[in-house]
C-alpha positions as MATLAB code, in Angstrom:
seq = 'MTEYVSTTPGLYPLPDWAKDDLSDLKGHQKHDLVSGDEGEEITAAYDAAREEVIEGQIEAGLDRVVEGQLRWDDMLAHPLAVHDAVETRGIVRYYDNNNFYREPVVDGDLEFSGDVASELESAAELTDDLQAVLPGPYSLADLATDEHYGNEAEFIGAIGDFLAGEVEAFPDHETLFLLEPSLVENAPTDGEDERASDAIDQVANATDADVVVQPYWGALEEKVYAHLLDADIDAVGFDFVANQDDNLYNVQEYGVTDDISLGLADGQNTLVEDPEAIRDRVDWVDDQLQVTEFETVYLTTNTETFYLPYGKYVEKLDVLAEAADLAEVTAA';
ca = [
       1.693   23.089   -0.455;
      -1.926   21.343   -0.010;
      -3.647   20.342   -3.207;
      -7.547   21.151   -2.861;
      -9.366   18.336   -4.865;
     -13.072   18.904   -5.735;
     -14.794   15.475   -6.076;
     -17.949   13.681   -4.909;
     -18.722   10.216   -3.543;
     -20.628    9.483   -6.416;
     -24.129    8.078   -6.639;
     -26.118   10.580   -9.126;
     -29.537   11.103   -9.550;
     -30.452   10.071  -13.325;
     -30.996   13.053  -15.717;
     -34.462   13.504  -15.955;
     -35.001   12.292  -19.418;
     -32.936    8.913  -18.333;
     -35.477    8.550  -15.477;
     -38.478    8.412  -17.864;
     -36.974    6.615  -20.503;
     -35.781    4.008  -17.907;
     -38.796    3.579  -16.471;
     -40.846    2.894  -19.550;
     -38.044    0.269  -20.524;
     -37.914   -1.273  -17.298;
     -41.579   -1.750  -16.882;
     -41.462   -3.453  -20.746;
     -38.727   -5.827  -19.714;
     -39.349   -6.844  -16.171;
     -38.850  -10.532  -16.905;
     -35.234   -9.681  -18.060;
     -34.321   -7.884  -15.227;
     -35.200  -10.182  -13.149;
     -33.011  -13.138  -14.931;
     -29.931  -10.522  -15.300;
     -30.333   -9.383  -18.714;
     -30.646   -5.756  -19.036;
     -31.280   -5.856  -22.931;
     -30.180   -3.279  -25.461;
     -32.292   -0.554  -25.176;
     -32.044   -0.453  -21.305;
     -28.090   -1.028  -21.774;
     -27.707    2.261  -24.326;
     -29.880    4.240  -21.894;
     -27.495    4.000  -19.005;
     -24.630    4.512  -21.786;
     -26.076    7.882  -22.698;
     -26.740    8.944  -18.979;
     -23.102    8.241  -17.900;
     -21.849   10.157  -20.524;
     -23.755   12.917  -19.681;
     -22.977   12.779  -16.028;
     -19.162   12.957  -16.786;
     -19.329   15.368  -19.268;
     -21.210   17.310  -16.754;
     -18.253   16.885  -14.050;
     -15.612   17.856  -16.479;
     -17.711   20.987  -17.425;
     -17.873   21.908  -13.853;
     -14.451   21.474  -13.454;
     -14.134   18.519  -10.527;
     -10.700   17.317  -10.221;
     -12.039   13.746   -9.841;
     -14.730   12.433  -12.094;
     -16.791    9.519  -11.096;
     -19.051    6.921  -13.274;
     -22.136    8.350  -11.595;
     -23.414    4.804  -10.286;
     -26.636    5.318  -12.331;
     -27.439    1.633  -12.639;
     -27.255    1.173   -8.798;
     -30.739    0.807   -8.019;
     -29.916   -0.892   -4.891;
     -27.635    1.906   -3.620;
     -24.674    0.521   -1.678;
     -25.867   -3.193   -2.104;
     -25.628   -3.012   -5.596;
     -22.332   -5.028   -6.415;
     -23.957   -8.050   -4.109;
     -27.427   -7.642   -5.535;
     -25.987   -8.238   -8.952;
     -23.928  -11.238   -7.825;
     -24.667  -14.944   -9.424;
     -24.138  -16.260   -5.396;
     -26.574  -13.832   -3.987;
     -30.292  -14.038   -3.879;
     -32.430  -10.482   -3.742;
     -35.450  -10.789   -1.819;
     -37.983   -8.284    0.144;
     -37.564   -4.387   -0.062;
     -35.655   -3.049    2.924;
     -35.420    0.398    4.111;
     -32.121    2.290    2.992;
     -31.157    3.208    6.675;
     -33.288    5.755    7.939;
     -34.496    7.548    4.765;
     -37.313    7.103    2.561;
     -35.153    5.157    0.001;
     -35.203    1.292   -0.135;
     -33.097   -1.571   -1.759;
     -33.677   -5.256   -2.377;
     -32.389   -7.664    0.515;
     -29.089   -9.057   -0.956;
     -28.811  -12.885    0.617;
     -25.387  -14.498    0.285;
     -26.123  -18.160   -0.261;
     -22.790  -19.126   -2.364;
     -19.090  -18.254   -2.596;
     -18.511  -14.342   -3.467;
     -16.130  -15.158   -6.704;
     -15.248  -12.361   -8.898;
     -17.973  -10.607  -10.687;
     -16.696   -7.883  -12.705;
     -19.728   -5.577  -12.862;
     -18.333   -2.524  -11.279;
     -15.181   -2.809  -13.385;
     -17.044   -2.813  -16.727;
     -18.840    0.299  -15.605;
     -15.606    1.872  -15.091;
     -13.870    0.537  -18.242;
     -16.912    2.632  -20.004;
     -16.186    5.692  -17.666;
     -11.928    5.661  -18.060;
     -12.956    6.388  -22.123;
     -14.259    9.376  -21.181;
     -11.832   10.960  -18.655;
      -8.021   10.676  -17.204;
      -9.332   11.905  -13.712;
     -11.306    8.798  -12.705;
     -12.331    8.187   -9.335;
     -13.789    4.655   -8.355;
     -16.039    4.165   -6.090;
     -17.343    1.334   -4.336;
     -19.400    0.561   -1.027;
     -16.737    0.008    1.941;
     -17.027   -4.021    3.214;
     -18.457   -3.069    6.323;
     -21.264   -1.291    5.038;
     -21.806   -3.858    2.266;
     -21.566   -6.723    4.965;
     -23.916   -4.865    7.106;
     -26.701   -4.063    4.386;
     -26.650   -7.843    3.224;
     -27.743  -11.129    4.967;
     -25.129  -14.158    5.026;
     -26.691  -17.635    4.581;
     -23.614  -19.239    3.467;
     -20.340  -18.324    5.476;
     -21.943  -18.849    8.880;
     -20.359  -15.824   11.118;
     -19.429  -12.254   11.334;
     -15.844  -12.725   10.896;
     -15.936  -15.089    7.926;
     -18.343  -12.852    6.351;
     -16.780   -9.415    6.465;
     -14.037  -11.305    5.409;
     -15.405  -12.808    2.520;
     -16.722   -9.310    1.823;
     -13.330   -7.882    2.041;
     -11.792  -10.679   -0.440;
     -14.730   -9.881   -3.078;
     -14.224   -6.367   -3.071;
     -10.724   -6.406   -3.451;
     -11.053   -8.829   -6.137;
     -13.335   -6.443   -7.933;
     -10.858   -3.540   -7.271;
      -7.782   -5.527   -9.057;
      -9.953   -5.692  -12.184;
     -10.392   -1.866  -12.317;
      -9.050    0.236  -15.072;
      -6.312    2.829  -13.911;
      -8.094    5.248  -11.494;
      -6.637    8.318   -9.581;
      -8.436    7.539   -6.549;
     -11.005    5.130   -4.760;
     -13.754    6.183   -2.504;
     -15.026    3.857   -0.156;
     -18.445    4.562    1.150;
     -18.981    3.427    4.613;
     -22.168    5.088    6.237;
     -22.652    2.081    8.353;
     -19.595    2.785   10.349;
     -21.878    5.528   11.895;
     -25.622    4.046   11.201;
     -24.696    0.832   12.971;
     -21.190    1.114   14.816;
     -19.429   -2.328   14.915;
     -18.784   -3.637   18.396;
     -15.624   -4.595   20.209;
     -13.925   -7.041   17.822;
     -16.119   -5.981   15.026;
     -14.450   -2.472   14.534;
     -11.087   -4.328   14.229;
     -12.423   -6.703   11.633;
     -13.924   -3.947    9.794;
     -10.425   -2.129    9.760;
      -8.900   -5.392    8.542;
     -11.276   -5.869    5.743;
     -10.937   -2.044    4.700;
      -7.271   -2.599    4.830;
      -7.449   -5.380    2.413;
      -9.505   -3.470   -0.204;
      -7.298   -0.573   -0.151;
      -3.992   -2.853   -0.527;
      -5.987   -4.110   -3.752;
      -4.951   -0.462   -5.678;
      -2.391    1.803   -6.308;
      -4.721    4.783   -6.104;
      -5.181    6.986   -3.091;
      -8.215    5.599   -0.872;
     -10.685    7.697    0.832;
     -12.647    5.854    3.351;
     -15.812    8.471    3.544;
     -18.215    7.746    6.642;
     -21.470    9.935    6.416;
     -24.733   10.726    8.332;
     -22.805   11.759   11.395;
     -19.410   11.262   13.096;
     -17.556    7.523   14.118;
     -17.559    6.358   17.802;
     -13.924    6.989   18.894;
     -12.828    3.159   18.669;
     -14.211    2.861   15.199;
     -12.176    5.955   14.249;
      -8.808    4.615   16.037;
      -9.222    1.235   14.500;
      -9.886    3.037   11.116;
      -6.691    4.928   11.478;
      -4.700    1.499   11.370;
      -6.108    0.431    7.833;
      -3.625    1.268    5.138;
      -5.607    4.206    3.805;
      -4.593    7.634    2.705;
      -7.558    9.672    3.771;
     -10.537    9.579    6.086;
     -13.701   11.490    5.207;
     -15.860   13.383    7.909;
     -19.639   14.808    7.332;
     -19.045   18.146    8.916;
     -22.589   18.875    7.632;
     -24.297   16.141    9.814;
     -21.976   16.774   12.848;
     -19.123   19.182   13.666;
     -18.013   18.590   17.197;
     -17.584   14.690   17.196;
     -15.946   14.853   14.264;
     -13.466   17.653   15.500;
     -12.969   15.717   18.699;
     -11.846   12.625   16.887;
      -9.600   14.463   15.025;
      -7.984   16.337   17.787;
      -7.799   13.460   20.044;
      -6.696   10.486   17.942;
      -4.732   12.477   15.065;
      -5.756   12.026   11.410;
      -4.475   10.609    8.033;
      -1.749   12.599    5.897;
      -4.525   13.316    3.588;
      -8.353   14.083    4.557;
     -11.762   14.131    2.885;
     -14.194   17.552    3.803;
     -17.919   16.817    3.502;
     -19.045   20.474    3.565;
     -21.553   20.467    0.780;
     -25.049   19.221    1.802;
     -25.588   16.162   -0.681;
     -29.333   15.867    0.491;
     -30.261   19.682    1.009;
     -31.754   21.235   -2.204;
     -30.066   24.721   -0.988;
     -27.421   25.527   -2.734;
     -24.082   26.810   -1.068;
     -22.023   29.954   -2.410;
     -18.407   28.503   -3.219;
     -17.032   31.154   -0.969;
     -19.143   29.635    2.032;
     -17.354   26.232    1.303;
     -14.039   27.740    1.141;
     -14.657   29.736    4.370;
     -15.672   26.176    6.014;
     -12.467   24.689    4.828;
     -10.686   27.661    6.540;
     -12.557   27.055    9.508;
     -11.940   23.031    9.816;
      -8.130   24.026    9.325;
      -8.114   26.545   11.834;
     -10.307   23.849   14.354;
      -7.670   21.066   13.425;
      -4.558   22.801   14.065;
      -2.643   20.246   11.539;
       0.303   21.932    9.996;
      -0.532   20.749    6.318;
      -2.483   18.095    4.802;
      -0.969   16.594    1.342;
      -4.658   16.641   -0.120;
      -7.751   17.922    0.941;
     -10.841   16.605   -0.552;
     -13.877   18.749   -0.961;
     -16.993   17.094   -1.415;
     -20.649   16.666   -0.379;
     -21.232   14.896    2.518;
     -23.302   12.002    1.491;
     -24.289   11.078   -2.299;
     -26.378   12.946   -4.122;
     -28.880   10.502   -5.259;
     -31.654   12.220   -3.293;
     -31.330   15.932   -5.145;
     -33.056   16.734   -8.305;
     -31.026   16.815  -11.179;
     -30.507   20.388  -11.667;
     -29.461   21.002   -7.900;
     -27.164   18.034   -8.276;
     -25.520   19.780  -11.256;
     -25.429   23.300   -9.060;
     -23.593   21.526   -6.562;
     -20.687   20.451   -8.694;
     -20.288   23.646   -9.896;
     -19.876   25.078   -6.359;
     -17.501   22.335   -5.218;
     -15.282   22.807   -8.118;
     -15.055   26.759   -7.725;
     -14.532   26.257   -3.867;
     -11.370   24.265   -4.454;
      -9.944   26.488   -6.778;
     -10.811   29.211   -4.588;
      -9.100   27.224   -1.392;
      -5.819   26.838   -3.842;
      -5.849   30.628   -4.377;
      -5.851   31.075   -0.623;
      -3.553   28.639    0.385;
      -0.941   30.417   -2.542;
];
């Protein structure tokens, strides 16, 4: 029987109190932040905020619990932005929205960092249902500038190596979500699509956990999707909020993994869906895909919830958890 798992792609909004406190603290410690030393007060604030968002997920009843990525001021670029071999330069628009990140310019070998592993070690002390979150290698390479490796093939290979090394240091986790919006927003060309799949495969093979590749803000081009299915992953994610028809076409035309991740709740809209509506969307997708049975169906927001007011994000967690419970009952 299909297991319905409620989860999110991470990248949460800060609790309101933490947003205010950290803004003040960072203003006072600007020099230290440039040098990479966050300081004890900032670290303590992030620790408290992490505990709050993890407790909130547990109280909501989510089946997978993420660390929250609250320190990721540079969004998906974060693992590079904090790396010793990367220089952060000017502010760049984050895809086509009004959020920005510092451009990470790689000017040396991308050796092991351990930054994300450290965050997950702290999270693992608070939950037994840990889900790790990382930018996928294609998106991370797309958001960065290479001034060291010399060509695109070498660069995405180095990003894949780097992320795989980071994953190997993670504490035990049930699931790994690789976030790949660039596969949609800046689709790889011929040749690049195969290299992107190879890099994803490399990262996926660094963990024994279930691996979900979650593109969003639309649907993958056909060749990109077909190559993605060649990677050794457990599930592909589909943004059914932004694009239903093309996502359905990909599955009907090229097939799908044994597991699937359904982005059915809007991660950027403050309108809070009814759990029954999400459950109905699950049934609709199931009817359209005509797959005999998935082993696992992940129910998630279509994007990160960073853009939402904190209170609305909390409500979305409750909806996802209840929708997964309703889907289980219906399936039974």
